[in-house]
Coordinates of N, CA and C in Angstrom, one line a residue:
M511 N -103.1 -32.9 36.1 CA -103.6 -33.7 37.1 C -103.2 -33.2 38.5
S512 N -104.1 -33.1 39.4 CA -103.9 -32.5 40.7 C -103.3 -33.4 41.7
F513 N -103.2 -34.7 41.4 CA -102.5 -35.6 42.4 C -101.5 -36.5 41.6
P514 N -100.4 -36.9 42.3 CA -99.4 -37.7 41.7 C -99.9 -39.2 41.6
V515 N -99.7 -39.8 40.5 CA -100.1 -41.2 40.3 C -98.9 -42.1 40.6
R516 N -99.1 -43.0 41.5 CA -98.0 -43.9 41.9 C -98.5 -45.3 41.4
I517 N -97.8 -45.9 40.5 CA -98.2 -47.2 39.9 C -97.2 -48.3 40.4
T518 N -97.8 -49.3 41.0 CA -97.0 -50.4 41.5 C -97.4 -51.7 40.8
Y519 N -96.4 -52.4 40.3 CA -96.6 -53.7 39.7 C -96.2 -54.8 40.6
R520 N -97.0 -55.9 40.7 CA -96.7 -57.0 41.5 C -96.8 -58.3 40.6
G521 N -95.7 -59.0 40.4 CA -95.7 -60.2 39.7 C -95.6 -60.1 38.2
F522 N -95.4 -58.9 37.6 CA -95.1 -58.8 36.2 C -94.4 -57.6 35.9
A523 N -93.8 -57.5 34.7 CA -92.9 -56.4 34.3 C -93.7 -55.2 34.0
T524 N -93.0 -54.0 34.1 CA -93.7 -52.7 33.8 C -93.7 -52.5 32.3
S525 N -94.5 -51.6 31.9 CA -94.7 -51.3 30.5 C -95.0 -49.8 30.3
P526 N -94.2 -49.1 29.5 CA -94.5 -47.7 29.3 C -95.9 -47.5 28.7
A527 N -96.3 -48.4 27.9 CA -97.7 -48.2 27.3 C -98.8 -48.4 28.4
L528 N -98.6 -49.4 29.3 CA -99.5 -49.6 30.3 C -99.5 -48.4 31.3
N529 N -98.3 -47.9 31.6 CA -98.2 -46.8 32.5 C -99.0 -45.6 31.9
R530 N -98.8 -45.4 30.7 CA -99.5 -44.2 30.0 C -101.1 -44.4 30.1
L531 N -101.5 -45.7 29.8 CA -102.9 -46.0 29.9 C -103.5 -45.7 31.3
I532 N -102.8 -46.2 32.3 CA -103.2 -46.0 33.7 C -103.3 -44.6 34.0
R533 N -102.3 -43.8 33.6 CA -102.3 -42.3 33.9 C -103.5 -41.6 33.2
E534 N -103.8 -42.0 32.0 CA -104.9 -41.5 31.3 C -106.2 -41.8 32.0
E535 N -106.4 -43.0 32.4 CA -107.6 -43.4 33.1 C -107.7 -42.7 34.4
A536 N -106.6 -42.5 35.2 CA -106.6 -41.8 36.4 C -107.0 -40.4 36.2
A537 N -106.6 -39.8 35.2 CA -106.9 -38.4 34.9 C -108.4 -38.2 34.7
K538 N -109.1 -39.2 34.1 CA -110.5 -39.2 33.9 C -111.3 -39.2 35.2
L539 N -110.7 -39.7 36.3 CA -111.4 -39.7 37.5 C -111.7 -38.3 38.0
E540 N -110.9 -37.3 37.7 CA -111.1 -35.9 38.1 C -112.4 -35.4 37.6
K541 N -113.0 -35.9 36.5 CA -114.2 -35.4 36.0 C -115.4 -35.7 37.0
F542 N -115.2 -36.8 37.8 CA -116.2 -37.2 38.8 C -116.0 -36.5 40.2
F543 N -114.7 -36.4 40.6 CA -114.5 -35.9 41.9 C -113.0 -35.4 41.9
D544 N -112.9 -34.1 42.1 CA -111.5 -33.5 42.0 C -110.8 -33.6 43.4
G545 N -111.4 -34.1 44.4 CA -110.7 -34.2 45.7 C -110.1 -35.6 46.0
I546 N -109.9 -36.4 45.0 CA -109.4 -37.8 45.2 C -108.0 -37.7 45.7
V547 N -107.7 -38.5 46.7 CA -106.3 -38.5 47.3 C -105.7 -39.8 47.1
S548 N -106.4 -40.9 46.9 CA -105.9 -42.2 46.6 C -107.0 -43.1 46.1
C549 N -106.5 -44.2 45.4 CA -107.5 -45.2 45.0 C -106.8 -46.5 44.8

């Protein structure tokens, strides 16, 4: 992945499984546009 993913939770506890899912989905965004800097 060409950009670091920063995950912020508000109002509920973190989860390693959810973190992994978010990172996997963020990696898919590179297929559409490789210049993403934030979302």
